[in-house]
mmCIF file of C-alpha atoms in Angstrom:
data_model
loop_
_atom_site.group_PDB
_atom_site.id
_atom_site.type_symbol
_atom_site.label_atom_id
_atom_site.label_comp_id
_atom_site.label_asym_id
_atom_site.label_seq_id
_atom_site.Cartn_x
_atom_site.Cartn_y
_atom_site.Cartn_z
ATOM 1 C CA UNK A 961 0.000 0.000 0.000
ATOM 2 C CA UNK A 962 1.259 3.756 -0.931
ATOM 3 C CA UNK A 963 1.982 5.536 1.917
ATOM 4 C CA UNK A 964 -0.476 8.901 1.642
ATOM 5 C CA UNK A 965 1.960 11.188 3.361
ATOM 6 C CA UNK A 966 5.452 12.221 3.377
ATOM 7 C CA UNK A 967 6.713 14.803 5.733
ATOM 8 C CA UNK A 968 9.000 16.867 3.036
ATOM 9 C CA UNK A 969 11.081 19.797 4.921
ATOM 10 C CA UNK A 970 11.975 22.139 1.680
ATOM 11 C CA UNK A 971 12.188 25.938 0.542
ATOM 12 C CA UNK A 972 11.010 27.142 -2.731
ATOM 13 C CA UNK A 973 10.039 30.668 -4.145
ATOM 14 C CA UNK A 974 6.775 31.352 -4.965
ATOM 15 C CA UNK A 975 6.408 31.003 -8.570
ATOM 16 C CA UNK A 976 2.751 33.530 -8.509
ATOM 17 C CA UNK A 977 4.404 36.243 -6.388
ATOM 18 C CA UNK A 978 8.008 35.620 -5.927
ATOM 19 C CA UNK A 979 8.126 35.251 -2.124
ATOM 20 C CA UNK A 980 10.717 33.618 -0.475
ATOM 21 C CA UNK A 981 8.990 30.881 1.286
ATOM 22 C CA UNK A 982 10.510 28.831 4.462
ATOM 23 C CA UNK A 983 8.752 25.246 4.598
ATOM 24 C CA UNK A 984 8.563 23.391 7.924
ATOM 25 C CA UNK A 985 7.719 19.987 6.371
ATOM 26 C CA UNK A 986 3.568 20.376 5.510
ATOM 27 C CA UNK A 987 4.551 24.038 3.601
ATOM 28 C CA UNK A 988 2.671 22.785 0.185
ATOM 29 C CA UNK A 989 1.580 27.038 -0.732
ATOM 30 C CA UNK A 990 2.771 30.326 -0.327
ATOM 31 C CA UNK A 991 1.772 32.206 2.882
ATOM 32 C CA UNK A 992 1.778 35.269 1.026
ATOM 33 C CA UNK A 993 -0.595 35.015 -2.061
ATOM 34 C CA UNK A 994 -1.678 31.173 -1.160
ATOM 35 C CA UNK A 995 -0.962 29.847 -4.451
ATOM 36 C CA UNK A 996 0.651 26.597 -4.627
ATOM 37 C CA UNK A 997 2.206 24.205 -7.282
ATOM 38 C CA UNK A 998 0.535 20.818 -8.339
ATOM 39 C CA UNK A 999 3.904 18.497 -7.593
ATOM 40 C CA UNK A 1000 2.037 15.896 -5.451
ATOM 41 C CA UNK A 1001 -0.345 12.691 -6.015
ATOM 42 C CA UNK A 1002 -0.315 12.273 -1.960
ATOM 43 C CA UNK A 1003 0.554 15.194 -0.154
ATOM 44 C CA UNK A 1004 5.038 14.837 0.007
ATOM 45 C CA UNK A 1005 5.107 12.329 -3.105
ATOM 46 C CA UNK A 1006 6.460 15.100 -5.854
ATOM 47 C CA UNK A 1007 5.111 12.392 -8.113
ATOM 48 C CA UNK A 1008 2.643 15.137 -10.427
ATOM 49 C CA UNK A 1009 3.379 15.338 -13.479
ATOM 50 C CA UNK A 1010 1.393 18.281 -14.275
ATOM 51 C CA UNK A 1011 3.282 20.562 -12.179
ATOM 52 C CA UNK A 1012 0.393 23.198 -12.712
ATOM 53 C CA UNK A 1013 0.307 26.605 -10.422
ATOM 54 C CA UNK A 1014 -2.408 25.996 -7.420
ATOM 55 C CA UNK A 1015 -4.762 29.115 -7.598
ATOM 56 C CA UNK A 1016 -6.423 29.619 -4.136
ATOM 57 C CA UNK A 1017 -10.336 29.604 -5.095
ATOM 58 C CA UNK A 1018 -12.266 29.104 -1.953
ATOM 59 C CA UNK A 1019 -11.890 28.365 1.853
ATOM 60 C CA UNK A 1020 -13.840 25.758 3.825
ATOM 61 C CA UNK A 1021 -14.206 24.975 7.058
ATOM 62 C CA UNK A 1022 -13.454 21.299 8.695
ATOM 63 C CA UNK A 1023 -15.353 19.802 11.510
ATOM 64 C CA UNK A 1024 -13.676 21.819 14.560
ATOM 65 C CA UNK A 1025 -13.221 24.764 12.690
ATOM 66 C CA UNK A 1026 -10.150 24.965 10.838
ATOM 67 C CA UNK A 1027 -10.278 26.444 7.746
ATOM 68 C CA UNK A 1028 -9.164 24.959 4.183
ATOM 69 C CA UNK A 1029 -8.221 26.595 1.072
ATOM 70 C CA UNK A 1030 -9.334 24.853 -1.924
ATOM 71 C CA UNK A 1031 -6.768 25.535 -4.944
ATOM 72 C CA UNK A 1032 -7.471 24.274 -8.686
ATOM 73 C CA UNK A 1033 -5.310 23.778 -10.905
ATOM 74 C CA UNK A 1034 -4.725 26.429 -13.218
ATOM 75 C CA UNK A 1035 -3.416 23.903 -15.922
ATOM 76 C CA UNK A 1036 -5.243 20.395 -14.973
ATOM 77 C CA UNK A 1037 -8.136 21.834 -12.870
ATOM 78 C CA UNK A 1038 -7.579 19.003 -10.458
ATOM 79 C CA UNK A 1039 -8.657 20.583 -7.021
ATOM 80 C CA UNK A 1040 -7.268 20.067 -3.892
ATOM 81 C CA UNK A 1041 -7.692 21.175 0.109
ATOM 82 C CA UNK A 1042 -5.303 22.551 2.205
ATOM 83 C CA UNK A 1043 -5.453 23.000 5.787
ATOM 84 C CA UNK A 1044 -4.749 26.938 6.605
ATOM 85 C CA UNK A 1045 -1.686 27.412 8.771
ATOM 86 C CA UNK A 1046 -1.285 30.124 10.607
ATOM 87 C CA UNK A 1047 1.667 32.134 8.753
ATOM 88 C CA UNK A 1048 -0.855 31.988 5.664
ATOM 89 C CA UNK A 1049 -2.227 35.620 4.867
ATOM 90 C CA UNK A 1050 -5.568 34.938 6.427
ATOM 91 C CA UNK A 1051 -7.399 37.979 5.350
ATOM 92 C CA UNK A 1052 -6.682 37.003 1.611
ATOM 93 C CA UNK A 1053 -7.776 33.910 2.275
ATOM 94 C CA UNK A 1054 -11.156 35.093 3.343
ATOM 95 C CA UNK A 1055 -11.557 37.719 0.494
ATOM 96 C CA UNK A 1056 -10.975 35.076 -2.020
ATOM 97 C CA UNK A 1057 -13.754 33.155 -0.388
ATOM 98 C CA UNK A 1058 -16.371 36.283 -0.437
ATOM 99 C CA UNK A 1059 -14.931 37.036 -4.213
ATOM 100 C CA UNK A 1060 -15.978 33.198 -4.808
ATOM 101 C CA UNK A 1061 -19.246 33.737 -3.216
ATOM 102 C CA UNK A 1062 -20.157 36.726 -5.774
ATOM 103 C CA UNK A 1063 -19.469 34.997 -8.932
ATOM 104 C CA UNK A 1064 -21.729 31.860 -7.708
#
């Protein structure tokens, strides 16, 4: 069976914004504009080969009340959820989700 998570410590520079971005080992967007890059199957794996740009679309929230961005993917449209950490830019984050609500 294929493990579903790998704990993968690595920096990388935003490729929507240019930030500099410090990853403590679950780091899978950028804090500053949100926007990821499709490189996983499983969250860790690297093993995408669409390697799409994640754009941030919507925000959930799990049971207990964490939120989740959603990001599609700009090139596959694949989506995905991602548990909000708390150096993300929470404010964008929450304007995406009221921009999301509008077009609906």
């Amino acid at each position: 069976m294929q493990k579903r998570f790998t704990k993968r410590k690595e920096d990388f520079v935003c490729e929507n914004c240019g930030e500099k971005v410090i990853g403590d080992g679950y780091t899978n967007h950028c804090p500053k504009c949100l926007w990821g890059k499709h490189v996983d199957v499983f969250p860790g794996d690297r093993m995408s080969s669409c390697k799409g740009l994640m754009k941030p679309v919507g925000i959930t929230v799990k049971k207990g009340g964490a939120f989740v961005l959603v990001h599609e993917c700009v090139v596959c449209k694949q989506r995905k959820n991602n548990v909000v950490s708390k150096n993300d830019n929470v404010d964008l984050a929450l304007s995406i989700e009221e921009r999301a609500k509008r077009q609906n």
